[in-house]
PDB file of C-alpha atoms in Angstrom:
ATOM      1  CA  MET G   2      10.849 -13.938  18.486  1.00 88.00           C
ATOM      2  CA  THR G   3      10.723 -16.458  15.381  1.00 92.00           C
ATOM      3  CA  ALA G   4      10.051 -15.309  11.814  1.00 93.00           C
ATOM      4  CA  GLU G   5       6.037 -16.034  12.414  1.00 94.00           C
ATOM      5  CA  ASP G   6       5.766 -14.262  15.499  1.00 94.00           C
ATOM      6  CA  VAL G   7       7.452 -10.999  13.081  1.00 96.00           C
ATOM      7  CA  ALA G   8       4.943 -11.865  10.474  1.00 96.00           C
ATOM      8  CA  GLN G   9       2.077 -12.157  13.211  1.00 96.00           C
ATOM      9  CA  ALA G  10       2.769  -8.454  14.583  1.00 96.00           C
ATOM     10  CA  LEU G  11       3.190  -7.216  10.974  1.00 97.00           C
ATOM     11  CA  LYS G  12      -0.623  -8.559  10.230  1.00 97.00           C
ATOM     12  CA  THR G  13      -1.881  -7.266  13.413  1.00 96.00           C
ATOM     13  CA  ALA G  14      -0.721  -4.032  13.021  1.00 96.00           C
ATOM     14  CA  GLY G  15      -2.321  -3.692   9.756  1.00 96.00           C
ATOM     15  CA  PHE G  16       0.366  -3.783   7.226  1.00 97.00           C
ATOM     16  CA  CYS G  17       0.065  -5.717   4.142  1.00 95.00           C
ATOM     17  CA  GLY G  18       1.852  -7.990   1.741  1.00 95.00           C
ATOM     18  CA  ILE G  19       3.500 -10.101   4.648  1.00 97.00           C
ATOM     19  CA  GLU G  20       5.883 -12.983   3.260  1.00 95.00           C
ATOM     20  CA  ALA G  21       8.200 -15.029   5.219  1.00 94.00           C
ATOM     21  CA  ASP G  22      11.040 -16.466   3.161  1.00 94.00           C
ATOM     22  CA  GLN G  23      14.364 -18.152   4.412  1.00 93.00           C
ATOM     23  CA  GLY G  24      14.074 -16.349   8.028  1.00 93.00           C
ATOM     24  CA  THR G  25      13.464 -13.088   6.363  1.00 96.00           C
ATOM     25  CA  VAL G  26       9.857 -11.168   6.467  1.00 97.00           C
ATOM     26  CA  TYR G  27       8.750  -8.947   3.972  1.00 98.00           C
ATOM     27  CA  ALA G  28       5.858  -6.193   4.013  1.00 97.00           C
ATOM     28  CA  ARG G  29       4.448  -3.023   3.307  1.00 96.00           C
ATOM     29  CA  VAL G  30       3.066  -0.216   4.970  1.00 94.00           C
ATOM     30  CA  VAL G  31       0.193  -0.322   2.685  1.00 91.00           C
ATOM     31  CA  PRO G  32      -0.368  -1.799  -0.926  1.00 93.00           C
ATOM     32  CA  GLN G  33       1.322   0.859  -2.595  1.00 90.00           C
ATOM     33  CA  ALA G  34       4.052   1.719  -0.655  1.00 88.00           C
ATOM     34  CA  PRO G  35       7.962  -0.116  -1.304  1.00 89.00           C
ATOM     35  CA  GLU G  36       8.283  -3.293   0.550  1.00 93.00           C
ATOM     36  CA  PHE G  37      10.546  -3.313   3.580  1.00 96.00           C
ATOM     37  CA  ARG G  38      12.015  -6.286   5.507  1.00 96.00           C
ATOM     38  CA  VAL G  39      12.459  -7.320   9.015  1.00 97.00           C
ATOM     39  CA  GLU G  40      15.735  -9.570   9.392  1.00 95.00           C
ATOM     40  CA  PRO G  41      17.582 -10.994  11.985  1.00 94.00           C
ATOM     41  CA  GLY G  42      20.746 -10.032  13.212  1.00 89.00           C
ATOM     42  CA  ASP G  43      23.648  -8.382  15.615  1.00 84.00           C
ATOM     43  CA  GLY G  44      20.984 -10.129  18.537  1.00 85.00           C
ATOM     44  CA  GLY G  45      17.329  -9.377  17.445  1.00 92.00           C
ATOM     45  CA  TRP G  46      15.301  -8.252  14.348  1.00 97.00           C
ATOM     46  CA  TRP G  47      15.832  -5.034  12.403  1.00 96.00           C
ATOM     47  CA  LEU G  48      13.566  -3.497   9.909  1.00 97.00           C
ATOM     48  CA  VAL G  49      15.232  -2.193   6.893  1.00 96.00           C
ATOM     49  CA  LEU G  50      14.123  -0.037   4.241  1.00 93.00           C
ATOM     50  CA  PRO G  51      16.279  -0.328   1.105  1.00 91.00           C
ATOM     51  CA  TRP G  52      16.358   2.232  -1.826  1.00 84.00           C
ATOM     52  CA  ASN G  53      18.371   2.724  -5.299  1.00 83.00           C
ATOM     53  CA  VAL G  54      19.894   6.013  -4.660  1.00 81.00           C
ATOM     54  CA  THR G  55      22.322   7.554  -2.499  1.00 79.00           C
ATOM     55  CA  PRO G  56      21.537  10.166  -0.401  1.00 83.00           C
ATOM     56  CA  PRO G  57      23.403  13.683   0.177  1.00 83.00           C
ATOM     57  CA  PRO G  58      25.503  13.541   2.798  1.00 87.00           C
ATOM     58  CA  GLU G  59      24.364  16.541   4.867  1.00 89.00           C
ATOM     59  CA  ALA G  60      21.234  14.608   4.531  1.00 86.00           C
ATOM     60  CA  LEU G  61      22.023  11.980   5.716  1.00 87.00           C
ATOM     61  CA  ALA G  62      23.802  13.330   9.189  1.00 91.00           C
ATOM     62  CA  LEU G  63      20.537  15.573   9.732  1.00 89.00           C
ATOM     63  CA  TRP G  64      18.363  12.381   9.650  1.00 88.00           C
ATOM     64  CA  ASN G  65      20.306  10.499  11.821  1.00 89.00           C
ATOM     65  CA  ALA G  66      20.758  13.299  14.183  1.00 92.00           C
ATOM     66  CA  ARG G  67      16.977  13.912  14.608  1.00 90.00           C
ATOM     67  CA  MET G  68      15.716   9.950  14.413  1.00 86.00           C
ATOM     68  CA  GLY G  69      17.434   8.058  17.308  1.00 85.00           C
ATOM     69  CA  ALA G  70      17.112   4.434  16.639  1.00 90.00           C
ATOM     70  CA  ALA G  71      16.049   4.901  13.271  1.00 90.00           C
ATOM     71  CA  ARG G  72      18.973   5.248  11.053  1.00 91.00           C
ATOM     72  CA  MET G  73      20.150   6.000   7.824  1.00 90.00           C
ATOM     73  CA  ALA G  74      23.171   4.282   6.207  1.00 90.00           C
ATOM     74  CA  VAL G  75      24.708   3.637   2.622  1.00 89.00           C
ATOM     75  CA  GLN G  76      25.250  -0.044   2.191  1.00 89.00           C
ATOM     76  CA  GLN G  77      27.297  -0.930  -1.710  1.00 87.00           C
ATOM     77  CA  GLY G  78      25.810   2.694  -2.503  1.00 84.00           C
ATOM     78  CA  GLU G  79      22.121   2.603  -2.013  1.00 87.00           C
ATOM     79  CA  ALA G  80      20.084   3.891   1.003  1.00 88.00           C
ATOM     80  CA  ARG G  81      18.514   2.149   3.764  1.00 91.00           C
ATOM     81  CA  LEU G  82      17.090   3.177   6.980  1.00 92.00           C
ATOM     82  CA  VAL G  83      17.116   0.622   9.702  1.00 94.00           C
ATOM     83  CA  MET G  84      15.432   0.074  13.367  1.00 95.00           C
ATOM     84  CA  PRO G  85      15.594  -2.016  15.891  1.00 95.00           C
ATOM     85  CA  PHE G  86      12.539  -4.507  16.184  1.00 96.00           C
ATOM     86  CA  ALA G  87      11.987  -5.085  19.911  1.00 91.00           C
ATOM     87  CA  GLY G  88       8.321  -5.596  19.634  1.00 93.00           C
ATOM     88  CA  PRO G  89       5.010  -4.430  18.009  1.00 95.00           C
ATOM     89  CA  GLU G  90       5.107  -1.715  19.838  1.00 96.00           C
ATOM     90  CA  VAL G  91       7.398   0.115  17.567  1.00 95.00           C
ATOM     91  CA  LEU G  92       5.882  -0.444  14.307  1.00 96.00           C
ATOM     92  CA  PRO G  93       3.202   2.705  14.112  1.00 95.00           C
ATOM     93  CA  ARG G  94       6.832   4.912  14.564  1.00 94.00           C
ATOM     94  CA  TRP G  95       8.305   2.738  11.722  1.00 95.00           C
ATOM     95  CA  ALA G  96       5.221   3.171   9.657  1.00 94.00           C
ATOM     96  CA  ALA G  97       5.198   6.861   9.979  1.00 93.00           C
ATOM     97  CA  LEU G  98       9.679   6.796   9.959  1.00 92.00           C
ATOM     98  CA  ALA G  99       9.236   4.797   6.227  1.00 91.00           C
ATOM     99  CA  GLY G 100       6.508   7.174   4.885  1.00 90.00           C
ATOM    100  CA  GLU G 101       8.947   9.901   5.293  1.00 87.00           C
ATOM    101  CA  ALA G 102      11.958   8.404   4.509  1.00 85.00           C
ATOM    102  CA  GLU G 103      10.154   7.434   1.044  1.00 87.00           C
ATOM    103  CA  ALA G 104       9.586  11.146   0.299  1.00 85.00           C
ATOM    104  CA  LEU G 105      12.966  11.631   0.873  1.00 80.00           C
ATOM    105  CA  PHE G 106      14.189   9.009  -1.143  1.00 79.00           C
ATOM    106  CA  VAL G 107      12.068   9.730  -4.088  1.00 83.00           C
ATOM    107  CA  ALA G 108      13.477  13.594  -3.872  1.00 79.00           C
ATOM    108  CA  TRP G 109      16.761  12.675  -3.790  1.00 74.00           C
ATOM    109  CA  ARG G 110      16.558  10.526  -6.811  1.00 73.00           C
ATOM    110  CA  ARG G 111      14.541  13.246  -8.960  1.00 79.00           C
ATOM    111  CA  GLY G 112      17.526  15.615  -8.150  1.00 66.00           C
ATOM    112  CA  ARG G 113      19.821  13.105  -9.992  1.00 62.00           C
ATOM    113  CA  ARG G 114      18.241  13.109 -12.744  1.00 55.00           C
ATOM    114  CA  ASP G 115      20.378  15.753 -14.593  1.00 58.00           C
ATOM    115  CA  VAL G 116      23.405  13.178 -13.585  1.00 55.00           C
ATOM    116  CA  GLU G 117      21.789   9.770 -14.479  1.00 51.00           C
ATOM    117  CA  GLY G 118      19.340  10.888 -17.098  1.00 50.00           C
ATOM    118  CA  MET G 119      16.527   9.657 -14.913  1.00 49.00           C
TER     119      MET G 119
END
């Protein structure tokens, strides 16, 4: 699968803001949603939604226990929702999970206002 194939699958599934740059494809579930990317790696393509917040460890463990292939991880201090992109059939699930993860990311960020002054 090429970056062009990925971009076309996203377009067909109704995603927006689709742009390819140097082998990575960027998109949004809806215009007001945060940007995610589809990037090559480890034998396939990966859907990745990064967020500048560190999740509480227990929330991270709970998400990963419930969500199967859609894993949440911390990389360089930031949360990332990561899921394999095997093909267009996973995109409806990704859209739903990205929305759910976004709500959690925002709640975690708001929960840190006392610590970080936001």
